[in-house]
Short mmCIF file of N, CA and C in Angstrom, two decimals:
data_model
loop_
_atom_site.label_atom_id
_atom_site.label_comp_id
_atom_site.label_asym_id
_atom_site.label_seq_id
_atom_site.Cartn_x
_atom_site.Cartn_y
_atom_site.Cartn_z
N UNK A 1 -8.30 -0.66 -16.04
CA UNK A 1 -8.79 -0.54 -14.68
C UNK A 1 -8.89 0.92 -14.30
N UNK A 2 -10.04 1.28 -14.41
CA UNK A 2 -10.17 2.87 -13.84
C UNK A 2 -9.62 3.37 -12.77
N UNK A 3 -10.10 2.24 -11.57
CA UNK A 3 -9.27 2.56 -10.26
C UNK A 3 -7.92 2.64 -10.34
N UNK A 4 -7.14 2.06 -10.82
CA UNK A 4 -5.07 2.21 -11.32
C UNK A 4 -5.65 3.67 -11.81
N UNK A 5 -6.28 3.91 -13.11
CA UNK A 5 -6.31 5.04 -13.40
C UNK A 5 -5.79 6.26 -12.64
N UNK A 6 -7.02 5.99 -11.32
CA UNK A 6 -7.48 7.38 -10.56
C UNK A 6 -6.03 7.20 -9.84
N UNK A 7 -5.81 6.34 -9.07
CA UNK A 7 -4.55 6.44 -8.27
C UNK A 7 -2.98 6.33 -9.04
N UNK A 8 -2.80 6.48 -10.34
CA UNK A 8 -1.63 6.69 -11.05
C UNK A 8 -1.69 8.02 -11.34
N UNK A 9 -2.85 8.56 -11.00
CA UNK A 9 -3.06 10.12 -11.39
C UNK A 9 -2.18 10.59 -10.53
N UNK A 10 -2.71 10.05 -9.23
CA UNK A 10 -2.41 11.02 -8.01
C UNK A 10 -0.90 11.10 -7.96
N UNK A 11 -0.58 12.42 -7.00
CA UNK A 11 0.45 13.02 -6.75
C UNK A 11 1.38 12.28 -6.41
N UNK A 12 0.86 11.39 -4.91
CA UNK A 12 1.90 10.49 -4.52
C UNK A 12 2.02 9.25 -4.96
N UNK A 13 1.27 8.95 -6.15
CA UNK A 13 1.71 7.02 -7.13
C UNK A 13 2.76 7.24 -7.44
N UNK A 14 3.29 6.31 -7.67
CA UNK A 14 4.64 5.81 -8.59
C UNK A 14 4.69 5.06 -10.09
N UNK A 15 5.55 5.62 -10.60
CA UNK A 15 5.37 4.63 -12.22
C UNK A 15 5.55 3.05 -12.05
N UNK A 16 5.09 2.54 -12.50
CA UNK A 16 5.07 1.02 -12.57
C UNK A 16 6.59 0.93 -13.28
N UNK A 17 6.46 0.99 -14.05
CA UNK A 17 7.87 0.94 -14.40
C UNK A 17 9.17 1.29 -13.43
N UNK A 18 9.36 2.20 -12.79
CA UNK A 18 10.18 2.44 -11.53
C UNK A 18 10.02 1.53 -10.41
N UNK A 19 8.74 1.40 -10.36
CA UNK A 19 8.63 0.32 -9.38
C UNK A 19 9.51 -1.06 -9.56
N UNK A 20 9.16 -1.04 -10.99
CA UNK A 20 9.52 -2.62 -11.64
C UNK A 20 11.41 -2.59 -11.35
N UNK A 21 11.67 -1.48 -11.64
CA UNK A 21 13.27 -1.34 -12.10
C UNK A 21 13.52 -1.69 -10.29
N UNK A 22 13.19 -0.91 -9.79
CA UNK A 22 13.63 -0.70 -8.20
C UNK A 22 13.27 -1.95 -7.34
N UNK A 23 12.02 -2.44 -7.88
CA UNK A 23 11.77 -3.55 -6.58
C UNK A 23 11.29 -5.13 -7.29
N UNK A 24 11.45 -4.86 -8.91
CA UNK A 24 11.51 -6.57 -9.46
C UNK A 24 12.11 -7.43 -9.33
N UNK A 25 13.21 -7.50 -8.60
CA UNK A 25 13.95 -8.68 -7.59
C UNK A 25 12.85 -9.28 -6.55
N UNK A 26 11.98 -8.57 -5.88
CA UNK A 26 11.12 -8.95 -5.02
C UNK A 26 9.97 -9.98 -5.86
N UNK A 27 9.76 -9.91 -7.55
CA UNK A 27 8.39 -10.80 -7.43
C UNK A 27 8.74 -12.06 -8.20
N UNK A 28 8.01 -12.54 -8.08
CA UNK A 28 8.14 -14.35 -8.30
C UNK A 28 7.66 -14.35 -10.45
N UNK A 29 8.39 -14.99 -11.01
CA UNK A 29 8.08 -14.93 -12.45
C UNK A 29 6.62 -14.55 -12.76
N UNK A 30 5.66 -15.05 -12.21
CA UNK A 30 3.97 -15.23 -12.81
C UNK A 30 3.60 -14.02 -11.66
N UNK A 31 4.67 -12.89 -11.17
CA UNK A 31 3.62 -11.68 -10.43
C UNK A 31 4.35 -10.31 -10.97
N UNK A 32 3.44 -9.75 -11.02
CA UNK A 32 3.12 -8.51 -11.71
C UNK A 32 3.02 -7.10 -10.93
N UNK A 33 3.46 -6.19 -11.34
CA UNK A 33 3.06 -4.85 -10.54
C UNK A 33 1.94 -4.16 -10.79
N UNK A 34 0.80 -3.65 -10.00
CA UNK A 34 -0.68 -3.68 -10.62
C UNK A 34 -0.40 -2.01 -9.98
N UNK A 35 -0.16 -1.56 -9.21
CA UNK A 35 0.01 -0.12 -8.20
C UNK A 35 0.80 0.30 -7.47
N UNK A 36 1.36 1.25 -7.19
CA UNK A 36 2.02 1.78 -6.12
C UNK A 36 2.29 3.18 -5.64
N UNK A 37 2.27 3.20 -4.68
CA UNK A 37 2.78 4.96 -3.81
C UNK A 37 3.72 4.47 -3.19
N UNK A 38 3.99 6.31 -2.74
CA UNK A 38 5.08 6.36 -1.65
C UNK A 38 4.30 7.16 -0.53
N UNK A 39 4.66 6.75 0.54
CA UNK A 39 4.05 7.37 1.98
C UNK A 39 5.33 7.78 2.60
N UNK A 40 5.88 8.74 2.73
CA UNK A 40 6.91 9.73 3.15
C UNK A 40 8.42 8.94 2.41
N UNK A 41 8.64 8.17 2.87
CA UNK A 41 9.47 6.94 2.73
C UNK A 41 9.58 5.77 2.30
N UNK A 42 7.99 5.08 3.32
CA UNK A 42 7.38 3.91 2.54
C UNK A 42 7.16 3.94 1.43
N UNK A 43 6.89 2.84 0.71
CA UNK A 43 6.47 2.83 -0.62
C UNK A 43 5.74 1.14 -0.29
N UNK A 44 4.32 1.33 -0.09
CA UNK A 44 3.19 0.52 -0.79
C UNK A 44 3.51 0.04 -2.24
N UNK A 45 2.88 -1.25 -2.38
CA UNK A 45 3.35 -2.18 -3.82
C UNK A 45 2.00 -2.69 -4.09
N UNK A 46 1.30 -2.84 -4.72
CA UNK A 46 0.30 -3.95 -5.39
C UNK A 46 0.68 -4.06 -6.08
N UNK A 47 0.37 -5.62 -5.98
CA UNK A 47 0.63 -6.73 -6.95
C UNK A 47 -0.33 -7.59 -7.63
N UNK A 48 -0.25 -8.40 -8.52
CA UNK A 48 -1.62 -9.82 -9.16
C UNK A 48 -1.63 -10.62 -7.87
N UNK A 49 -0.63 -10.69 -6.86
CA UNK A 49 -0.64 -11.83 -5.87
C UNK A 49 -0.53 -10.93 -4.53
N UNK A 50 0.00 -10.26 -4.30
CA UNK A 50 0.36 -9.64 -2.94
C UNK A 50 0.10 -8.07 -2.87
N UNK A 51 0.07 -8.08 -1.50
CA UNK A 51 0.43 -6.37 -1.32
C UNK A 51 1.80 -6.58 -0.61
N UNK A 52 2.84 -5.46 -0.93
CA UNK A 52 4.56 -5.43 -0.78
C UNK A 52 4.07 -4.24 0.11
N UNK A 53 5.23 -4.38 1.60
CA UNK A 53 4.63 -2.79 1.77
C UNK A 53 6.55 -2.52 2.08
N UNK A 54 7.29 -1.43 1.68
CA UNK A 54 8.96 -1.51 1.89
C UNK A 54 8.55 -0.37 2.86
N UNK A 55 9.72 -0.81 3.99
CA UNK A 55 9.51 0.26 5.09
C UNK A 55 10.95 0.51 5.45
N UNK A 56 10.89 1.56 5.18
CA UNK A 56 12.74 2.11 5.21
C UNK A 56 12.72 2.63 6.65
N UNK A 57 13.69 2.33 7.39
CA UNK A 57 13.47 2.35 9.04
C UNK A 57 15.21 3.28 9.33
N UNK A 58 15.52 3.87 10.40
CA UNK A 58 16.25 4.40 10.48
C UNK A 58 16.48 6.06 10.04
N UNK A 59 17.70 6.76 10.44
CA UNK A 59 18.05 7.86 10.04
C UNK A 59 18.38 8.24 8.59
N UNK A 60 19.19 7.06 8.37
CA UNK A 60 20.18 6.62 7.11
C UNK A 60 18.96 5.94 6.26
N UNK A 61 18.03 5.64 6.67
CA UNK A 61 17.09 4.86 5.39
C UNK A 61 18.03 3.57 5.38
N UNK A 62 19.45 2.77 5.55
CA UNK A 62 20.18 2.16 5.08
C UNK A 62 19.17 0.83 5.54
N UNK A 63 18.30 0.53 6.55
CA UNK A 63 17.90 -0.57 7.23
C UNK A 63 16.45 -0.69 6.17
N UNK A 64 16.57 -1.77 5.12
CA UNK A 64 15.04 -1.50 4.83
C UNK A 64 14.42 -2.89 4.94
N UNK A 65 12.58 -2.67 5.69
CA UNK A 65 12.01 -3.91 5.54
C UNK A 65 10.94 -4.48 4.60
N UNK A 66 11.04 -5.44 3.86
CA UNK A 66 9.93 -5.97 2.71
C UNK A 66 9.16 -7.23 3.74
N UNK A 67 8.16 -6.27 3.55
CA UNK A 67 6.95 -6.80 4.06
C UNK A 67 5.57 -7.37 3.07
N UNK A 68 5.81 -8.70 2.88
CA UNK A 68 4.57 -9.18 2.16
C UNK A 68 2.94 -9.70 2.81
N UNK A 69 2.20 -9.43 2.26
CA UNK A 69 0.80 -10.02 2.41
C UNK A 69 0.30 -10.34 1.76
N UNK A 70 -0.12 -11.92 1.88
CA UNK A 70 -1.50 -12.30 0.69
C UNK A 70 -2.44 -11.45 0.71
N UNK A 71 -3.32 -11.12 -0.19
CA UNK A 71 -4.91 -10.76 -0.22
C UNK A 71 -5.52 -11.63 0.68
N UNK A 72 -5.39 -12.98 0.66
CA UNK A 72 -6.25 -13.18 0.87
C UNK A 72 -6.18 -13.50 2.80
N UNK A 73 -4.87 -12.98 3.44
CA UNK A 73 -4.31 -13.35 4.87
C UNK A 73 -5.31 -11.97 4.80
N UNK A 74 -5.61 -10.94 4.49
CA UNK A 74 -6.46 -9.75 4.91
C UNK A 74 -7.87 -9.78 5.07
N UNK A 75 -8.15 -9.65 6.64
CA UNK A 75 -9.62 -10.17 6.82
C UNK A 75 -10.64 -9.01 7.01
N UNK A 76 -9.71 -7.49 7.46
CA UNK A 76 -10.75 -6.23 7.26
C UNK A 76 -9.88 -5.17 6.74
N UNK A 77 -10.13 -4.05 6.78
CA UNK A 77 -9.30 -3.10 6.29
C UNK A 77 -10.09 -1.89 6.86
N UNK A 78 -10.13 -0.53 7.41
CA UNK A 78 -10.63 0.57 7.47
C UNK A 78 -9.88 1.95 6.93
N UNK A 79 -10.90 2.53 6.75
CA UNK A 79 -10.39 3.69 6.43
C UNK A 79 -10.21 4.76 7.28
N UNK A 80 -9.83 6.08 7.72
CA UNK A 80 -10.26 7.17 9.37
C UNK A 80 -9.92 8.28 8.54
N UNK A 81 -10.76 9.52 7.89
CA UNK A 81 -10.02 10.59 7.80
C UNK A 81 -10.05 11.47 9.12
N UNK A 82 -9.45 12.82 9.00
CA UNK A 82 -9.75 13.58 10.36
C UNK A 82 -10.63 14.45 10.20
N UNK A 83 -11.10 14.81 8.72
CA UNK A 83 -12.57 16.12 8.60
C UNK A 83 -12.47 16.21 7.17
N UNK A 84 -13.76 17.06 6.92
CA UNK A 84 -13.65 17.47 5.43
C UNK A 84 -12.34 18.41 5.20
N UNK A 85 -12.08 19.23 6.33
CA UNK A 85 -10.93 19.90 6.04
C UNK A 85 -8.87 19.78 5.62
N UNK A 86 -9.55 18.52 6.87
CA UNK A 86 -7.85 18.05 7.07
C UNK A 86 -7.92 17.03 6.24
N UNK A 87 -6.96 16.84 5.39
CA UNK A 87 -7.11 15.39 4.23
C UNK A 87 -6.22 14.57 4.63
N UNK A 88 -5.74 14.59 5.70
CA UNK A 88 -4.86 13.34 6.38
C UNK A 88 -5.69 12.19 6.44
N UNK A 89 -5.37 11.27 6.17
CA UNK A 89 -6.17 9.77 7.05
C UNK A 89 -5.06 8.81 6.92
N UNK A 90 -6.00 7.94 7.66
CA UNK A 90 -5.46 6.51 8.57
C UNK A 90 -5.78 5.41 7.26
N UNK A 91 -5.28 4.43 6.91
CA UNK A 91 -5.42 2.92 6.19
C UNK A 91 -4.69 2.33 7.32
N UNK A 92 -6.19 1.41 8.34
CA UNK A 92 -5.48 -0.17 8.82
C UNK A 92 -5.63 -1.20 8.00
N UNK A 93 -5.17 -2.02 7.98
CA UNK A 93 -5.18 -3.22 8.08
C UNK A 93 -5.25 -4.33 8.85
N UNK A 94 -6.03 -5.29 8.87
CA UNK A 94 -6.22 -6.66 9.89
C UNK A 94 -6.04 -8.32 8.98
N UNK A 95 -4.84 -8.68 9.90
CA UNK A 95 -3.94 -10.02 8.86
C UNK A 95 -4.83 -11.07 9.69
N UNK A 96 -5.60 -12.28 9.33
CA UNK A 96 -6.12 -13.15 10.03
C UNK A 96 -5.75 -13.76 11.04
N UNK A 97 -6.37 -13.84 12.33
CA UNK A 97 -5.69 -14.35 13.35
C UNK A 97 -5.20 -13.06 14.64
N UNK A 98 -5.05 -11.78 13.97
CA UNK A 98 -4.57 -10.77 14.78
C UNK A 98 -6.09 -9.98 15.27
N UNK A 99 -5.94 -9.50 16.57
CA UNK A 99 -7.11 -8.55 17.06
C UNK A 99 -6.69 -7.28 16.76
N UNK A 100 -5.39 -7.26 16.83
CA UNK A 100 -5.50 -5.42 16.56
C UNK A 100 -4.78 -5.09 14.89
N UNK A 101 -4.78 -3.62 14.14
CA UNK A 101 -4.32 -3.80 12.90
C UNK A 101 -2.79 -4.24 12.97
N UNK A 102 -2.23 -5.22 11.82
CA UNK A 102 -1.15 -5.48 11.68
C UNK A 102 -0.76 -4.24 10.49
N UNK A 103 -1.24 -3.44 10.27
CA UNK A 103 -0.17 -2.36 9.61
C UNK A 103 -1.33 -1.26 9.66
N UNK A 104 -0.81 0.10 10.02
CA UNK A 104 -1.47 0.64 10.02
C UNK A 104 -0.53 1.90 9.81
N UNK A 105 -1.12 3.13 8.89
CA UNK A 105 -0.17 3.72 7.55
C UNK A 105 -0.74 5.13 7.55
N UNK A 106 -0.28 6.29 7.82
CA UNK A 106 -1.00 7.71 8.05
C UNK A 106 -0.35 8.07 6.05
N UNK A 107 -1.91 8.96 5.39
CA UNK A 107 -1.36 9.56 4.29
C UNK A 107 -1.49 10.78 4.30
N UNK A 108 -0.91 11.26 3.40
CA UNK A 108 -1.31 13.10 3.15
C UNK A 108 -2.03 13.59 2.05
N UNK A 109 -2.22 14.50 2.04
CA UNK A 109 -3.41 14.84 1.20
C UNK A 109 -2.95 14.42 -0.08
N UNK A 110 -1.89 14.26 -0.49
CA UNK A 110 -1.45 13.83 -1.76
C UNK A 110 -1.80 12.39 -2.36
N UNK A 111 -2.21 11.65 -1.38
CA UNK A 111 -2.80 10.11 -1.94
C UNK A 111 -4.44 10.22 -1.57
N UNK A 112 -4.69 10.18 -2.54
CA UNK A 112 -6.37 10.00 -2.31
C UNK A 112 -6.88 8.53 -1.86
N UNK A 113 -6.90 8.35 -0.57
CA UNK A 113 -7.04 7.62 0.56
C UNK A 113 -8.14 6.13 0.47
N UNK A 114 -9.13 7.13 -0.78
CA UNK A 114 -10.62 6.42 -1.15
C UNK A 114 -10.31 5.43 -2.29
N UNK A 115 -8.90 5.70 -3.37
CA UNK A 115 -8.77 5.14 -4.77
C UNK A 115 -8.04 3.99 -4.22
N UNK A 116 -7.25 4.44 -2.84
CA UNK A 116 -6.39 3.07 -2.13
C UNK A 116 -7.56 1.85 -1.58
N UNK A 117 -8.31 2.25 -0.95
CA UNK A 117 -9.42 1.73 -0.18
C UNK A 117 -10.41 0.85 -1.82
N UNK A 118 -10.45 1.35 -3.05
CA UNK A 118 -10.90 1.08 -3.71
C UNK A 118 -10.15 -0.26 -4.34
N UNK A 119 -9.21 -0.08 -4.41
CA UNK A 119 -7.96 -1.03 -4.89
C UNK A 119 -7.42 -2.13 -4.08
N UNK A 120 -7.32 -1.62 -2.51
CA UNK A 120 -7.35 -2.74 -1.89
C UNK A 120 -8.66 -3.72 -1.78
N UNK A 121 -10.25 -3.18 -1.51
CA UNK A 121 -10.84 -3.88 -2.11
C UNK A 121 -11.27 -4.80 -3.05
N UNK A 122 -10.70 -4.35 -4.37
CA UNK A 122 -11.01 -4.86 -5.53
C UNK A 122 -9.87 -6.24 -5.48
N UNK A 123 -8.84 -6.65 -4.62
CA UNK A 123 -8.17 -7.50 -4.11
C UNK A 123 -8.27 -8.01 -3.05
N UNK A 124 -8.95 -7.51 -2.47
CA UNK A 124 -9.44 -8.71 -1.16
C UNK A 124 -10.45 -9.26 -1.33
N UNK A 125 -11.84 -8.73 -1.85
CA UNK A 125 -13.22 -8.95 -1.70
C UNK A 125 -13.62 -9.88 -3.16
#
């Protein structure tokens, strides 16, 4: 998969393997780790079945939440950068049934924003 490719390149992915060691209690025998970053703290998961998103909350990090989504509960997704200059952007998300995004995730220039957008596609659509 080229797209894993481009985004295992990047700065802020994570090894699948680390992933596996750290968060394979979370998947069900027949699911698999396909991608992942870290967003300051967060750490985004793709999966063959889900997107995992772990959201470490607090001072202490000690409070953490695992947050699952089918592919297929995801009915849009957008992308927002702020300019050619600033490489910050926005990934929402919209879970079926909700009007406004149910997760919505600021990155830094270190995740290339477009290989995520590519990947979540290639699992929803």
């Amino acid at each position: 998969m080229s797209i894993l490719s481009s985004l295992l390149g990047n700065a802020g992915a994570i090894d699948k393997s680390t992933l596996q060691e750290k968060y394979g209690k979370l998947l069900i025998p027949s699911e698999e780790i396909e991608a992942g970053f870290k967003i300051i703290r967060d750490t985004f998961i793709f999966t063959n079945k889900r997107l995992i998103l772990v959201d470490v909350q607090g001072l202490t990090g000690s409070k953490i939440e695992y947050f699952s989504v089918l592919y297929k509960s995801i009915t849009r997704f957008s992308v927002e950068t702020a300019g050619s200059f600033d490489l910050d952007a926005e990934l929402k998300i919209w879970i079926s049934g909700e009007q406004t995004p149910s997760i919505s995730k600021r990155f830094n220039k270190k995740v290339d924003i477009y290989e995520v957008q590519k990947l979540l596609a290639e699992f929803t659509l």
